[in-house]
Amino acid sequence: MDDRVRIFDTTLRDGEQSPGASMNVEEKIAVARQLTKLGVDVIEAGFAFSSPGDFDSVRRIALEVEGPVICSLARCKPEDIDAAAGALRGAPRARIHTFISTSEIHLKHQFRLTRSEALERAVEMVKRARGHVDDVEFSAMDASRTEPAYLYEMIEAVIEAGAGTVNIPDTVGYALPDQFGALIKGIRDNVRNIDRAVISVHCHNDLGLAVANSLAAVVNGARQVECTINGIGERAGNASLEEIVMILRTRKDVLGLETGIATEQIYPASRLVSGITGIMVQPNKAIVGDNAFAH
Amino acid sequence: MRTESGIQDGLLKDKSTYEIMRPESVGISRSKLVLGKHSGRHAFKTRLSEMGYDLSQENLERAFETFKRLADLKKEVFDEDLEAIVQDEVLRVEVPDRYRLLKFKVQSGTDTSPRAEVEMEVDSRAVSGAGTGDGPVDAAYNTIAALTGTKSRLLKYSVNAITGGTDAQGEVSVRVEEGGHIVLGQGSHTDIIVASAKAYINALNRLEHMKKEKRDTPVL
């Protein structure tokens, strides 16, 4: 396995879901340009189907920002997949990121689908997405509360259908590092075609463990981390990009992994995002807080 | 970089004594670059670019003019001031807004009742009016709410000097709610009452934007 961890930035999609953090399209383009300087591998520019404004943001970033892969989120629905493809048209490197829940609690109460219906729909939508672009990511929403055997089955099926990245979200921020690391190892050991895809993780910070869980996943073979600048995001936020990147860099002696991030662009990115969203960085925040380098 | 207390000596001798990372490695510079009224376009553009703002020629000109006006008002222009200029003059005004502040005047003090006069643009039409309140901000906000016909609630208001010095720019942040939508608004100016009006209008514009954008947000 390679030792390069891909950084998937979702500041413009999940980060924008922080209460009150709406950004206009010019502000999103400014952030996307800085993310490009920062050297992220993938920019999740939005959720094209959700609103005309989001569609337009994805479309403009796809056309105006060159370097990283530009990605749009899409539910496992034909209209979502087609909207994502439409917004991404013309991007030199485009990715459709589609998702469906795999946990019993979500399937039963939110999606009202049986396991086999969800699996069938996921496969069908990954294939549909592949009809539009070569680069397709699939997320098993609420993966950390999903029965492992079903999760393995789902992942194997979507890889077979053409997903090149399989994302394992800890949607509600419930996982513990050891447990989450073991889940990633379980996927590597039990999904037959797993070597044909990159394992990704997307951790939420409800218990303050988003970075620790992401790190545990990487140690166990995940090679893409989904994160945001300053860790902004829904509720308590997402894994913070700057912390993940600086952990991998500072403790390369133990971890032996690297990212493609130009770390000296971290602070400008942090200031830009807090300035635009109005979400202040706490003074004692690791890496980018006012006191981070004060003695 | 801030350093206090007795560990300074060890730090000066060998930075690795306490630092596992160098601030420069994440783009925090140990010295602050300051611009002033003699700084030219090139220095201005270079600094903005280092801060992550790559502006079009037209936007750069607009921001530069604001910078020059600010540099006349205050001696030293810091990174924080530049951030405020770009956010206020470029990013926030690029998208067509429903509401725009044109002219603004307040009176307040110990022996006068606070009163605001506001001229603004609502859907490209100039409107004006005056109103009162229990302070200059209240007077301004009451007047703006009347002119825009909006019925939002102000949940939070805060003002910060974005740098040191009595001539610093004030940055006002407001949190405003209407019909279940919550937005943040920001505005900066060397006059904090003007900054307050700008922040409020910014929030009202964001509310309009949000009301139009009926969206279904996934939880991933």
PDB file of C-alpha atoms in Angstrom, chain B:
ATOM      1  CA  MET B   1       4.607  35.232  18.038  1.00  0.00           C
ATOM      2  CA  ARG B   2       3.833  35.619  21.672  1.00  0.00           C
ATOM      3  CA  THR B   3       6.307  34.621  24.321  1.00  0.00           C
ATOM      4  CA  GLU B   4       5.977  35.318  27.979  1.00  0.00           C
ATOM      5  CA  SER B   5       7.458  34.081  31.276  1.00  0.00           C
ATOM      6  CA  GLY B   6      10.733  32.443  32.145  1.00  0.00           C
ATOM      7  CA  ILE B   7      11.085  29.869  29.408  1.00  0.00           C
ATOM      8  CA  GLN B   8      12.182  32.531  26.955  1.00  0.00           C
ATOM      9  CA  ASP B   9      15.866  31.933  27.553  1.00  0.00           C
ATOM     10  CA  GLY B  10      15.725  28.264  26.653  1.00  0.00           C
ATOM     11  CA  LEU B  11      13.623  29.118  23.637  1.00  0.00           C
ATOM     12  CA  LEU B  12      16.056  31.695  22.399  1.00  0.00           C
ATOM     13  CA  LYS B  13      18.950  29.303  22.789  1.00  0.00           C
ATOM     14  CA  ASP B  14      17.337  26.483  20.879  1.00  0.00           C
ATOM     15  CA  LYS B  15      13.911  26.711  19.320  1.00  0.00           C
ATOM     16  CA  SER B  16      13.496  22.964  19.344  1.00  0.00           C
ATOM     17  CA  THR B  17      13.523  22.950  23.151  1.00  0.00           C
ATOM     18  CA  TYR B  18       9.808  23.658  23.193  1.00  0.00           C
ATOM     19  CA  GLU B  19       8.686  23.881  19.599  1.00  0.00           C
ATOM     20  CA  ILE B  20       7.727  20.641  17.897  1.00  0.00           C
ATOM     21  CA  MET B  21       6.679  22.660  14.851  1.00  0.00           C
ATOM     22  CA  ARG B  22       7.935  25.973  13.578  1.00  0.00           C
ATOM     23  CA  PRO B  23       5.206  28.594  13.133  1.00  0.00           C
ATOM     24  CA  GLU B  24       6.626  29.373   9.664  1.00  0.00           C
ATOM     25  CA  SER B  25       5.927  25.799   8.622  1.00  0.00           C
ATOM     26  CA  VAL B  26       2.193  26.507   8.835  1.00  0.00           C
ATOM     27  CA  GLY B  27       2.495  29.995   7.385  1.00  0.00           C
ATOM     28  CA  ILE B  28       2.540  32.039  10.580  1.00  0.00           C
ATOM     29  CA  SER B  29       5.260  34.635  10.288  1.00  0.00           C
ATOM     30  CA  ARG B  30       7.180  35.762  13.335  1.00  0.00           C
ATOM     31  CA  SER B  31       7.281  39.335  12.152  1.00  0.00           C
ATOM     32  CA  LYS B  32       4.287  41.366  11.140  1.00  0.00           C
ATOM     33  CA  LEU B  33       4.399  43.135   7.833  1.00  0.00           C
ATOM     34  CA  VAL B  34       2.799  46.544   7.960  1.00  0.00           C
ATOM     35  CA  LEU B  35       1.637  48.591   4.998  1.00  0.00           C
ATOM     36  CA  GLY B  36       1.021  52.325   5.025  1.00  0.00           C
ATOM     37  CA  LYS B  37      -0.009  55.163   2.799  1.00  0.00           C
ATOM     38  CA  HIS B  38       3.227  55.023   0.864  1.00  0.00           C
ATOM     39  CA  SER B  39       2.773  51.372  -0.040  1.00  0.00           C
ATOM     40  CA  GLY B  40       2.125  50.895  -3.720  1.00  0.00           C
ATOM     41  CA  ARG B  41      -0.125  48.635  -5.721  1.00  0.00           C
ATOM     42  CA  HIS B  42       2.556  46.015  -6.097  1.00  0.00           C
ATOM     43  CA  ALA B  43       3.217  45.642  -2.359  1.00  0.00           C
ATOM     44  CA  PHE B  44      -0.528  45.587  -1.746  1.00  0.00           C
ATOM     45  CA  LYS B  45      -1.147  42.918  -4.362  1.00  0.00           C
ATOM     46  CA  THR B  46       1.779  40.776  -3.219  1.00  0.00           C
ATOM     47  CA  ARG B  47       0.674  40.841   0.404  1.00  0.00           C
ATOM     48  CA  LEU B  48      -2.909  39.945  -0.516  1.00  0.00           C
ATOM     49  CA  SER B  49      -1.717  37.060  -2.609  1.00  0.00           C
ATOM     50  CA  GLU B  50       0.398  35.757   0.272  1.00  0.00           C
ATOM     51  CA  MET B  51      -2.713  35.924   2.419  1.00  0.00           C
ATOM     52  CA  GLY B  52      -4.674  33.799  -0.024  1.00  0.00           C
ATOM     53  CA  TYR B  53      -6.510  36.520  -1.950  1.00  0.00           C
ATOM     54  CA  ASP B  54      -5.897  36.516  -5.682  1.00  0.00           C
ATOM     55  CA  LEU B  55      -8.084  39.261  -7.044  1.00  0.00           C
ATOM     56  CA  SER B  56      -9.025  40.194 -10.574  1.00  0.00           C
ATOM     57  CA  GLN B  57      -7.590  43.482 -11.862  1.00  0.00           C
ATOM     58  CA  GLU B  58     -10.899  45.250 -11.358  1.00  0.00           C
ATOM     59  CA  ASN B  59     -11.377  43.994  -7.812  1.00  0.00           C
ATOM     60  CA  LEU B  60      -7.770  44.757  -7.000  1.00  0.00           C
ATOM     61  CA  GLU B  61      -8.295  48.372  -8.041  1.00  0.00           C
ATOM     62  CA  ARG B  62     -11.402  48.660  -5.907  1.00  0.00           C
ATOM     63  CA  ALA B  63      -9.669  47.139  -2.893  1.00  0.00           C
ATOM     64  CA  PHE B  64      -6.612  49.336  -3.459  1.00  0.00           C
ATOM     65  CA  GLU B  65      -8.714  52.504  -3.401  1.00  0.00           C
ATOM     66  CA  THR B  66     -10.259  51.448  -0.092  1.00  0.00           C
ATOM     67  CA  PHE B  67      -6.795  50.641   1.204  1.00  0.00           C
ATOM     68  CA  LYS B  68      -5.590  54.138   0.282  1.00  0.00           C
ATOM     69  CA  ARG B  69      -8.561  55.729   2.037  1.00  0.00           C
ATOM     70  CA  LEU B  70      -7.893  53.621   5.116  1.00  0.00           C
ATOM     71  CA  ALA B  71      -4.173  54.410   5.069  1.00  0.00           C
ATOM     72  CA  ASP B  72      -5.077  58.095   5.185  1.00  0.00           C
ATOM     73  CA  LEU B  73      -7.154  57.474   8.289  1.00  0.00           C
ATOM     74  CA  LYS B  74      -4.756  55.244  10.182  1.00  0.00           C
ATOM     75  CA  LYS B  75      -1.003  55.152  10.060  1.00  0.00           C
ATOM     76  CA  GLU B  76      -0.338  51.448   9.905  1.00  0.00           C
ATOM     77  CA  VAL B  77      -2.368  48.979   7.882  1.00  0.00           C
ATOM     78  CA  PHE B  78      -2.090  45.414   9.165  1.00  0.00           C
ATOM     79  CA  ASP B  79      -2.969  42.047   7.623  1.00  0.00           C
ATOM     80  CA  GLU B  80      -6.220  42.083   9.578  1.00  0.00           C
ATOM     81  CA  ASP B  81      -7.149  45.391   7.945  1.00  0.00           C
ATOM     82  CA  LEU B  82      -6.438  43.961   4.501  1.00  0.00           C
ATOM     83  CA  GLU B  83      -8.613  40.951   5.247  1.00  0.00           C
ATOM     84  CA  ALA B  84     -11.444  43.232   6.264  1.00  0.00           C
ATOM     85  CA  ILE B  85     -11.054  45.324   3.104  1.00  0.00           C
ATOM     86  CA  VAL B  86     -11.224  42.339   0.776  1.00  0.00           C
ATOM     87  CA  GLN B  87     -14.095  40.727   2.617  1.00  0.00           C
ATOM     88  CA  ASP B  88     -16.072  43.965   2.810  1.00  0.00           C
ATOM     89  CA  GLU B  89     -15.310  45.505  -0.554  1.00  0.00           C
ATOM     90  CA  VAL B  90     -14.855  42.524  -2.828  1.00  0.00           C
ATOM     91  CA  LEU B  91     -16.262  39.200  -1.674  1.00  0.00           C
ATOM     92  CA  ARG B  92     -19.418  40.506  -0.010  1.00  0.00           C
ATOM     93  CA  VAL B  93     -20.402  42.856  -2.814  1.00  0.00           C
ATOM     94  CA  GLU B  94     -19.746  40.566  -5.766  1.00  0.00           C
ATOM     95  CA  VAL B  95     -23.124  38.928  -5.531  1.00  0.00           C
ATOM     96  CA  PRO B  96     -26.026  41.247  -6.281  1.00  0.00           C
ATOM     97  CA  ASP B  97     -27.574  42.178  -2.974  1.00  0.00           C
ATOM     98  CA  ARG B  98     -31.092  43.393  -2.301  1.00  0.00           C
ATOM     99  CA  TYR B  99     -29.947  45.976   0.202  1.00  0.00           C
ATOM    100  CA  ARG B 100     -27.074  48.410   0.031  1.00  0.00           C
ATOM    101  CA  LEU B 101     -26.022  51.225   2.353  1.00  0.00           C
ATOM    102  CA  LEU B 102     -25.544  54.556   0.583  1.00  0.00           C
ATOM    103  CA  LYS B 103     -25.310  57.243   3.277  1.00  0.00           C
ATOM    104  CA  PHE B 104     -25.497  57.135   6.995  1.00  0.00           C
ATOM    105  CA  LYS B 105     -25.482  59.592   9.866  1.00  0.00           C
ATOM    106  CA  VAL B 106     -26.098  59.204  13.592  1.00  0.00           C
ATOM    107  CA  GLN B 107     -26.176  61.435  16.580  1.00  0.00           C
ATOM    108  CA  SER B 108     -25.712  60.243  20.119  1.00  0.00           C
ATOM    109  CA  GLY B 109     -24.231  61.371  23.374  1.00  0.00           C
ATOM    110  CA  THR B 110     -25.098  62.292  26.929  1.00  0.00           C
ATOM    111  CA  ASP B 111     -27.468  65.146  26.168  1.00  0.00           C
ATOM    112  CA  THR B 112     -29.153  64.042  23.006  1.00  0.00           C
ATOM    113  CA  SER B 113     -31.552  61.298  22.078  1.00  0.00           C
ATOM    114  CA  PRO B 114     -29.991  58.825  19.661  1.00  0.00           C
ATOM    115  CA  ARG B 115     -31.174  59.285  16.123  1.00  0.00           C
ATOM    116  CA  ALA B 116     -30.093  57.776  12.802  1.00  0.00           C
ATOM    117  CA  GLU B 117     -30.548  58.929   9.220  1.00  0.00           C
ATOM    118  CA  VAL B 118     -30.114  56.260   6.606  1.00  0.00           C
ATOM    119  CA  GLU B 119     -30.058  56.332   2.828  1.00  0.00           C
ATOM    120  CA  MET B 120     -30.010  52.946   1.204  1.00  0.00           C
ATOM    121  CA  GLU B 121     -30.771  51.031  -1.919  1.00  0.00           C
ATOM    122  CA  VAL B 122     -33.551  48.457  -1.782  1.00  0.00           C
ATOM    123  CA  ASP B 123     -33.895  46.443  -4.990  1.00  0.00           C
ATOM    124  CA  SER B 124     -31.917  49.128  -6.861  1.00  0.00           C
ATOM    125  CA  ARG B 125     -34.260  51.876  -5.630  1.00  0.00           C
ATOM    126  CA  ALA B 126     -32.946  54.634  -3.367  1.00  0.00           C
ATOM    127  CA  VAL B 127     -34.905  55.042  -0.135  1.00  0.00           C
ATOM    128  CA  SER B 128     -34.217  57.118   2.954  1.00  0.00           C
ATOM    129  CA  GLY B 129     -35.547  57.613   6.428  1.00  0.00           C
ATOM    130  CA  ALA B 130     -34.747  58.466  10.012  1.00  0.00           C
ATOM    131  CA  GLY B 131     -35.434  56.745  13.310  1.00  0.00           C
ATOM    132  CA  THR B 132     -34.604  56.711  16.977  1.00  0.00           C
ATOM    133  CA  GLY B 133     -33.523  54.161  19.544  1.00  0.00           C
ATOM    134  CA  ASP B 134     -31.996  53.755  22.979  1.00  0.00           C
ATOM    135  CA  GLY B 135     -28.506  54.110  21.482  1.00  0.00           C
ATOM    136  CA  PRO B 136     -26.963  54.788  18.082  1.00  0.00           C
ATOM    137  CA  VAL B 137     -26.920  51.114  17.056  1.00  0.00           C
ATOM    138  CA  ASP B 138     -30.552  50.637  18.057  1.00  0.00           C
ATOM    139  CA  ALA B 139     -31.505  53.796  16.174  1.00  0.00           C
ATOM    140  CA  ALA B 140     -29.626  52.626  13.073  1.00  0.00           C
ATOM    141  CA  TYR B 141     -31.084  49.121  13.181  1.00  0.00           C
ATOM    142  CA  ASN B 142     -34.634  50.370  13.724  1.00  0.00           C
ATOM    143  CA  THR B 143     -34.286  52.657  10.736  1.00  0.00           C
ATOM    144  CA  ILE B 144     -32.784  49.946   8.501  1.00  0.00           C
ATOM    145  CA  ALA B 145     -35.483  47.464   9.530  1.00  0.00           C
ATOM    146  CA  ALA B 146     -38.188  50.031   8.670  1.00  0.00           C
ATOM    147  CA  LEU B 147     -36.632  50.875   5.283  1.00  0.00           C
ATOM    148  CA  THR B 148     -36.226  47.236   4.303  1.00  0.00           C
ATOM    149  CA  GLY B 149     -39.531  46.107   5.805  1.00  0.00           C
ATOM    150  CA  THR B 150     -37.754  43.220   7.505  1.00  0.00           C
ATOM    151  CA  LYS B 151     -38.773  41.626  10.778  1.00  0.00           C
ATOM    152  CA  SER B 152     -35.675  39.810  11.896  1.00  0.00           C
ATOM    153  CA  ARG B 153     -34.460  39.310  15.436  1.00  0.00           C
ATOM    154  CA  LEU B 154     -30.978  40.299  16.507  1.00  0.00           C
ATOM    155  CA  LEU B 155     -29.635  37.348  18.497  1.00  0.00           C
ATOM    156  CA  LYS B 156     -26.102  38.535  19.054  1.00  0.00           C
ATOM    157  CA  TYR B 157     -24.030  41.622  18.488  1.00  0.00           C
ATOM    158  CA  SER B 158     -20.318  41.980  19.065  1.00  0.00           C
ATOM    159  CA  VAL B 159     -17.668  44.475  18.116  1.00  0.00           C
ATOM    160  CA  ASN B 160     -13.938  43.906  18.088  1.00  0.00           C
ATOM    161  CA  ALA B 161     -11.045  46.153  17.286  1.00  0.00           C
ATOM    162  CA  ILE B 162      -9.331  44.107  14.601  1.00  0.00           C
ATOM    163  CA  THR B 163      -5.887  45.399  15.552  1.00  0.00           C
ATOM    164  CA  GLY B 164      -4.435  47.408  18.418  1.00  0.00           C
ATOM    165  CA  GLY B 165      -4.511  51.210  18.561  1.00  0.00           C
ATOM    166  CA  THR B 166      -7.337  53.678  19.093  1.00  0.00           C
ATOM    167  CA  ASP B 167      -7.422  54.297  15.340  1.00  0.00           C
ATOM    168  CA  ALA B 168      -8.109  50.600  14.660  1.00  0.00           C
ATOM    169  CA  GLN B 169     -10.955  49.405  12.487  1.00  0.00           C
ATOM    170  CA  GLY B 170     -13.886  47.948  14.357  1.00  0.00           C
ATOM    171  CA  GLU B 171     -15.329  44.688  13.109  1.00  0.00           C
ATOM    172  CA  VAL B 172     -18.934  44.062  13.989  1.00  0.00           C
ATOM    173  CA  SER B 173     -20.458  40.577  13.890  1.00  0.00           C
ATOM    174  CA  VAL B 174     -24.170  40.032  14.206  1.00  0.00           C
ATOM    175  CA  ARG B 175     -26.277  36.909  14.377  1.00  0.00           C
ATOM    176  CA  VAL B 176     -29.732  37.484  12.992  1.00  0.00           C
ATOM    177  CA  GLU B 177     -32.752  35.200  12.821  1.00  0.00           C
ATOM    178  CA  GLU B 178     -35.892  35.271  10.724  1.00  0.00           C
ATOM    179  CA  GLY B 179     -38.395  32.478  10.181  1.00  0.00           C
ATOM    180  CA  GLY B 180     -36.029  29.820  11.523  1.00  0.00           C
ATOM    181  CA  HIS B 181     -33.094  30.944   9.325  1.00  0.00           C
ATOM    182  CA  ILE B 182     -30.023  32.066  11.214  1.00  0.00           C
ATOM    183  CA  VAL B 183     -27.231  34.013   9.522  1.00  0.00           C
ATOM    184  CA  LEU B 184     -24.069  35.807  10.504  1.00  0.00           C
ATOM    185  CA  GLY B 185     -23.360  39.280   9.208  1.00  0.00           C
ATOM    186  CA  GLN B 186     -20.099  41.181   9.348  1.00  0.00           C
ATOM    187  CA  GLY B 187     -18.928  44.668   8.594  1.00  0.00           C
ATOM    188  CA  SER B 188     -15.861  46.711   9.361  1.00  0.00           C
ATOM    189  CA  HIS B 189     -15.048  50.389   9.416  1.00  0.00           C
ATOM    190  CA  THR B 190     -12.987  52.796  11.484  1.00  0.00           C
ATOM    191  CA  ASP B 191     -16.358  54.094  12.748  1.00  0.00           C
ATOM    192  CA  ILE B 192     -17.999  51.268  14.689  1.00  0.00           C
ATOM    193  CA  ILE B 193     -21.531  52.588  14.155  1.00  0.00           C
ATOM    194  CA  VAL B 194     -20.993  52.475  10.388  1.00  0.00           C
ATOM    195  CA  ALA B 195     -19.505  48.988  10.825  1.00  0.00           C
ATOM    196  CA  SER B 196     -22.647  48.051  12.792  1.00  0.00           C
ATOM    197  CA  ALA B 197     -24.927  49.225   9.989  1.00  0.00           C
ATOM    198  CA  LYS B 198     -22.853  47.337   7.382  1.00  0.00           C
ATOM    199  CA  ALA B 199     -22.905  44.133   9.430  1.00  0.00           C
ATOM    200  CA  TYR B 200     -26.674  44.317   9.852  1.00  0.00           C
ATOM    201  CA  ILE B 201     -27.274  44.938   6.148  1.00  0.00           C
ATOM    202  CA  ASN B 202     -24.878  42.092   5.298  1.00  0.00           C
ATOM    203  CA  ALA B 203     -26.941  39.794   7.534  1.00  0.00           C
ATOM    204  CA  LEU B 204     -30.221  40.919   5.942  1.00  0.00           C
ATOM    205  CA  ASN B 205     -28.785  40.181   2.482  1.00  0.00           C
ATOM    206  CA  ARG B 206     -27.677  36.757   3.598  1.00  0.00           C
ATOM    207  CA  LEU B 207     -31.136  36.095   4.988  1.00  0.00           C
ATOM    208  CA  GLU B 208     -32.668  36.981   1.627  1.00  0.00           C
ATOM    209  CA  HIS B 209     -30.243  34.640  -0.074  1.00  0.00           C
ATOM    210  CA  MET B 210     -31.047  31.869   2.366  1.00  0.00           C
ATOM    211  CA  LYS B 211     -34.815  32.292   2.000  1.00  0.00           C
ATOM    212  CA  LYS B 212     -34.482  31.865  -1.766  1.00  0.00           C
ATOM    213  CA  GLU B 213     -32.279  28.827  -1.395  1.00  0.00           C
ATOM    214  CA  LYS B 214     -34.702  26.215  -0.198  1.00  0.00           C
ATOM    215  CA  ARG B 215     -32.348  23.357   0.371  1.00  0.00           C
ATOM    216  CA  ASP B 216     -32.194  19.859   1.544  1.00  0.00           C
ATOM    217  CA  THR B 217     -28.984  19.338   3.446  1.00  0.00           C
ATOM    218  CA  PRO B 218     -27.652  15.845   3.838  1.00  0.00           C
ATOM    219  CA  VAL B 219     -26.025  14.653   7.014  1.00  0.00           C
ATOM    220  CA  LEU B 220     -22.990  12.677   6.087  1.00  0.00           C
TER     221      LEU B 220
END
